[in-house]
Amino acid sequence: MGADIIKTRYDHIDVAKGIGILSVIGLHSNFHLEIGTTFEMPLFFLLSGIFIKNKIGGVEFLRKKINTLLIPCFLYYLPVVAYNIYYYLLHKDVNLMDCFEKAAVPTALWFLVSLFEIHIFGFFILKIKSLPLQIFSSILLSVIGYGMSYYEIPSLAYMNTSLSCFIYYYAGYRWAGHIKTNHHNIPIQTVYALTCLAVCSIVYSIAQPYIFYRNNIFHTSYPVVFACGFSGTFFILYISKIIKRNAILSFYGKNSLIILCTHLYFIKILQNFQFAPSILFLLICILMVPVPLLIKKYLPVLSGNKAII
């Protein structure tokens, strides 16, 4: 949001991102626990807010977000366009628009679009000088987003999801100091982690919610959605503080955006071989080691690190 992003890296935050992106791969490989769907994406929205500082103007802010989110999203989507057109040409009985609407090639690119919109919301909300009004505005957006799910209002460019999830992003911004600080007090952090896990597990087991953030579908109450979202997210954060450093998790965390944008293409291909979910998960994890390295070296624009405009 009207923001500069500090380049300092925090080991435990990279670990948290690593756990999060491996959970997403597990979800798409059908090798996961259903409870994870309640907090996997909230984790990434929250972590996207922790380094935000209000320093730059609107034009510069918009240019940066287009370069880091929208341009990579557009480029990553080109294989989907090519595949859908190819599929349409081979199946004359299929409508071209149906190919795109039914997503013959699944992607996780919705997250980039939604995050861009959330940055826009944040640019304006963080200009509000009154802290209570900022908090109220953040909660109000989530209520509006939840209401759109409740009344089944169609979403345009994932706007409904962005409204629902802005509260995670704002919480990351507001609690950035606590999240970034790691005194590595293992006994205390273990208590916090277990408490968050207990809350998430109890709420989930009682409510049995169906939560699908991409389409802003919440078949449960508003408190359940955000109780699971926040408690599950902070469970991962406290576990990451306990772990503190882990080279493997940190690698996946540092490359989480590239992995998020590419892993489903490989899952689509490997699903043709009917691997068991655990094997599919393992193969994707292995493939997601060279892919980010190659993209960063030969196609840096796809990592959002090279400005186009």
XYZ file of C-alpha atoms in Angstrom:
309
model
C 0.000 0.000 0.000
C 1.449 3.475 -0.456
C 4.412 1.605 0.714
C 8.062 0.755 0.697
C 9.026 -2.805 1.519
C 12.007 -3.181 3.823
C 14.577 -5.634 2.505
C 15.503 -7.075 5.913
C 14.728 -10.789 6.029
C 13.493 -12.578 9.119
C 14.360 -16.259 9.262
C 11.217 -17.333 11.102
C 8.993 -15.471 8.641
C 10.639 -17.289 5.727
C 10.005 -20.519 7.646
C 6.335 -19.555 8.075
C 6.012 -18.862 4.362
C 7.700 -22.189 3.658
C 5.240 -24.080 5.845
C 2.406 -22.167 4.202
C 3.407 -22.869 0.609
C 4.052 -26.547 1.333
C 0.553 -26.688 2.820
C -0.827 -25.176 -0.373
C 1.022 -27.771 -2.472
C -0.391 -30.451 -0.167
C -3.891 -29.072 -0.641
C -3.621 -29.140 -4.426
C -2.010 -32.599 -4.336
C -4.877 -33.871 -2.167
C -2.303 -34.623 0.527
C -3.488 -32.441 3.374
C -5.801 -31.960 6.339
C -9.044 -30.120 5.581
C -8.571 -27.812 8.544
C -5.668 -26.235 6.682
C -8.056 -24.635 4.195
C -9.242 -22.307 6.962
C -5.888 -20.565 7.420
C -3.470 -21.311 4.550
C -4.349 -18.226 2.514
C -5.016 -15.957 5.533
C -1.409 -16.671 6.526
C -0.112 -15.228 3.256
C -2.412 -12.211 3.367
C -1.292 -11.467 6.919
C 2.389 -11.844 6.075
C 1.913 -9.501 3.110
C 1.033 -6.706 5.507
C 3.864 -6.867 8.008
C 6.511 -4.889 6.101
C 4.279 -2.074 4.911
C 5.287 1.524 5.586
C 3.397 4.593 4.375
C 6.082 6.532 2.576
C 5.568 6.785 -1.169
C 2.896 8.514 -3.224
C -0.003 6.930 -5.048
C 1.537 6.848 -8.533
C 4.776 5.229 -7.365
C 2.840 2.812 -5.189
C 0.624 1.779 -8.096
C 3.621 1.339 -10.399
C 5.358 -0.940 -7.875
C 2.310 -3.096 -7.318
C 1.687 -3.452 -11.047
C 5.297 -4.585 -11.523
C 5.341 -7.000 -8.606
C 1.827 -8.441 -8.890
C -0.182 -7.702 -12.033
C 2.526 -8.105 -14.663
C 3.743 -11.468 -13.263
C 0.096 -12.540 -12.982
C -0.525 -11.698 -16.638
C 2.608 -13.517 -17.792
C 1.932 -16.594 -15.663
C -1.576 -16.731 -17.118
C -0.398 -16.912 -20.748
C 0.046 -20.740 -20.675
C -3.574 -21.012 -19.500
C -4.732 -18.877 -22.417
C -2.719 -20.960 -24.879
C -3.991 -24.258 -23.455
C -7.633 -23.171 -23.427
C -7.487 -21.969 -27.008
C -5.767 -25.206 -28.016
C -8.448 -27.241 -26.195
C -11.195 -25.221 -27.859
C -9.777 -25.799 -31.321
C -9.720 -29.566 -30.731
C -13.241 -29.688 -29.272
C -15.645 -27.771 -31.460
C -18.584 -28.684 -29.238
C -17.092 -26.639 -26.383
C -17.640 -22.906 -25.996
C -14.396 -20.921 -25.727
C -15.639 -18.986 -22.713
C -16.510 -22.253 -20.978
C -12.867 -23.287 -21.284
C -11.799 -20.202 -19.342
C -14.645 -20.186 -16.830
C -14.164 -23.858 -15.959
C -10.379 -23.394 -15.778
C -9.152 -26.433 -17.688
C -5.723 -25.554 -16.292
C -6.058 -24.586 -12.631
C -3.986 -21.718 -11.274
C -3.461 -19.903 -8.003
C -3.059 -16.569 -9.770
C -6.209 -15.257 -8.108
C -4.047 -14.536 -5.063
C -1.975 -11.966 -6.981
C -5.105 -10.182 -8.209
C -6.672 -10.219 -4.760
C -3.476 -9.047 -3.074
C -3.219 -6.162 -5.541
C -6.758 -5.098 -4.645
C -5.993 -5.427 -0.939
C -2.965 -3.170 -1.365
C -5.277 -0.610 -2.982
C -7.695 -0.793 -0.048
C -4.804 -0.469 2.354
C -3.326 2.539 0.594
C -6.450 4.507 1.425
C -7.327 3.009 4.811
C -3.854 3.598 6.221
C -4.185 7.261 5.276
C -6.895 7.504 7.939
C -5.299 9.172 10.957
C -7.725 7.778 13.520
C -6.673 4.302 14.689
C -10.201 3.320 15.839
C -11.529 4.345 12.430
C -8.828 2.311 10.688
C -9.779 -0.749 12.734
C -13.476 -0.148 12.156
C -12.909 0.198 8.386
C -10.912 -3.040 8.297
C -13.618 -4.961 10.146
C -16.320 -3.363 8.001
C -14.654 -4.572 4.800
C -14.542 -8.124 6.165
C -18.215 -7.918 7.126
C -19.099 -6.708 3.630
C -17.050 -9.519 2.091
C -18.692 -12.108 4.324
C -22.101 -10.654 3.505
C -21.398 -11.036 -0.211
C -20.703 -14.707 0.432
C -23.827 -15.097 2.569
C -26.065 -13.561 -0.100
C -24.154 -15.288 -2.920
C -23.306 -12.043 -4.685
C -21.135 -12.795 -7.752
C -17.529 -11.685 -7.490
C -15.765 -9.521 -10.060
C -12.004 -10.152 -10.275
C -11.984 -11.708 -6.778
C -13.112 -8.424 -5.220
C -15.319 -10.262 -2.713
C -12.347 -12.281 -1.488
C -10.245 -9.127 -1.224
C -12.876 -7.473 0.950
C -13.114 -10.516 3.225
C -9.356 -10.931 3.551
C -8.263 -7.343 4.019
C -8.617 -7.814 7.772
C -5.732 -10.345 7.740
C -3.525 -7.936 5.819
C -4.365 -5.097 8.191
C -3.705 -7.321 11.200
C -0.273 -8.108 9.753
C 0.419 -4.401 9.435
C -0.887 -3.590 12.911
C 0.888 -6.491 14.667
C 4.067 -6.324 12.570
C 6.323 -5.652 15.551
C 5.133 -8.713 17.442
C 5.266 -10.920 14.360
C 8.770 -9.854 13.333
C 10.233 -10.099 16.831
C 11.505 -13.496 17.875
C 13.071 -13.831 21.320
C 13.134 -17.591 20.766
C 11.521 -18.300 24.126
C 10.576 -21.854 23.258
C 8.433 -22.706 26.335
C 6.282 -19.566 25.982
C 6.004 -19.871 22.211
C 5.046 -23.526 22.572
C 2.210 -22.553 24.895
C 1.045 -19.898 22.431
C 1.276 -22.318 19.508
C -0.656 -25.062 21.295
C -3.302 -22.565 22.429
C -3.814 -21.333 18.870
C -3.935 -24.908 17.585
C -6.472 -25.850 20.256
C -8.710 -22.892 19.396
C -8.567 -23.623 15.673
C -9.152 -27.356 16.165
C -12.041 -26.944 18.611
C -13.817 -24.336 16.509
C -13.291 -26.398 13.363
C -14.464 -29.665 14.925
C -17.622 -28.056 16.335
C -18.569 -25.941 13.297
C -17.280 -28.237 10.520
C -17.020 -25.222 8.185
C -16.546 -25.226 4.434
C -14.271 -22.307 3.598
C -13.005 -21.589 0.085
C -11.197 -18.260 -0.033
C -10.644 -18.154 -3.777
C -14.390 -17.980 -4.466
C -15.229 -16.247 -1.183
C -17.388 -19.161 -0.056
C -18.023 -19.380 3.685
C -20.536 -22.043 4.680
C -20.323 -21.118 8.324
C -20.714 -18.103 10.596
C -18.575 -14.962 10.496
C -16.912 -15.644 13.893
C -15.963 -19.180 12.830
C -14.311 -17.975 9.609
C -12.034 -15.523 11.357
C -11.497 -17.524 14.553
C -10.074 -20.351 12.436
C -8.247 -17.946 10.110
C -6.435 -16.060 12.862
C -5.809 -18.923 15.287
C -4.494 -21.188 12.517
C -2.300 -18.429 11.135
C -0.764 -17.641 14.509
C -0.227 -21.338 15.171
C 2.010 -21.417 12.090
C 3.740 -18.190 13.130
C 4.560 -19.454 16.631
C 5.733 -22.808 15.289
C 7.983 -20.885 12.909
C 9.405 -18.857 15.785
C 10.191 -22.112 17.597
C 11.903 -23.568 14.521
C 13.596 -20.186 13.885
C 15.855 -21.389 11.083
C 15.519 -24.202 8.592
C 17.263 -24.082 5.231
C 14.669 -26.172 3.393
C 11.621 -24.336 4.716
C 13.354 -20.991 4.190
C 14.069 -21.842 0.549
C 10.419 -22.599 -0.110
C 9.411 -19.518 1.861
C 11.704 -17.144 -0.011
C 10.370 -18.507 -3.301
C 6.747 -18.893 -2.222
C 5.333 -16.473 -4.797
C 6.970 -18.265 -7.737
C 5.981 -21.647 -6.338
C 2.403 -20.496 -5.826
C 2.200 -19.355 -9.440
C 3.813 -22.417 -11.049
C 3.130 -25.554 -9.030
C -0.375 -26.176 -10.383
C 0.916 -26.417 -13.948
C 3.125 -29.322 -12.903
C 0.345 -30.910 -10.857
C -1.890 -30.782 -13.936
C 0.736 -32.681 -15.944
C 1.637 -35.240 -13.279
C -2.005 -36.031 -12.462
C -2.152 -37.837 -15.804
C 0.111 -40.501 -14.285
C -2.284 -41.128 -11.377
C 0.331 -40.961 -8.634
C -0.744 -41.431 -5.046
C -1.277 -38.055 -3.339
C 1.830 -38.442 -1.161
C 4.000 -39.236 -4.204
C 2.503 -36.362 -6.185
C 3.196 -34.009 -3.283
C 6.805 -35.189 -3.040
C 7.397 -34.858 -6.793
C 6.013 -31.318 -6.854
C 8.170 -30.349 -3.877
C 11.229 -31.653 -5.718
C 10.303 -29.827 -8.935
C 9.785 -26.611 -6.998
C 13.500 -26.478 -6.217
C 14.909 -25.852 -9.722
C 11.882 -23.944 -11.055
C 12.318 -20.804 -8.896
C 16.064 -20.798 -9.484
C 15.611 -20.947 -13.248
C 12.910 -18.277 -13.256
C 14.986 -15.904 -11.148
C 17.969 -16.360 -13.428
C 16.358 -16.316 -16.872
C 12.914 -14.715 -16.343
C 13.294 -12.336 -13.393
C 10.177 -10.422 -14.426
C 8.140 -13.465 -13.315
C 9.500 -13.110 -9.790
C 8.300 -9.510 -9.576
C 11.860 -8.331 -9.025
C 12.334 -6.650 -12.396
C 10.336 -3.538 -13.199
C 8.663 -3.292 -16.595
C 6.963 0.067 -16.165
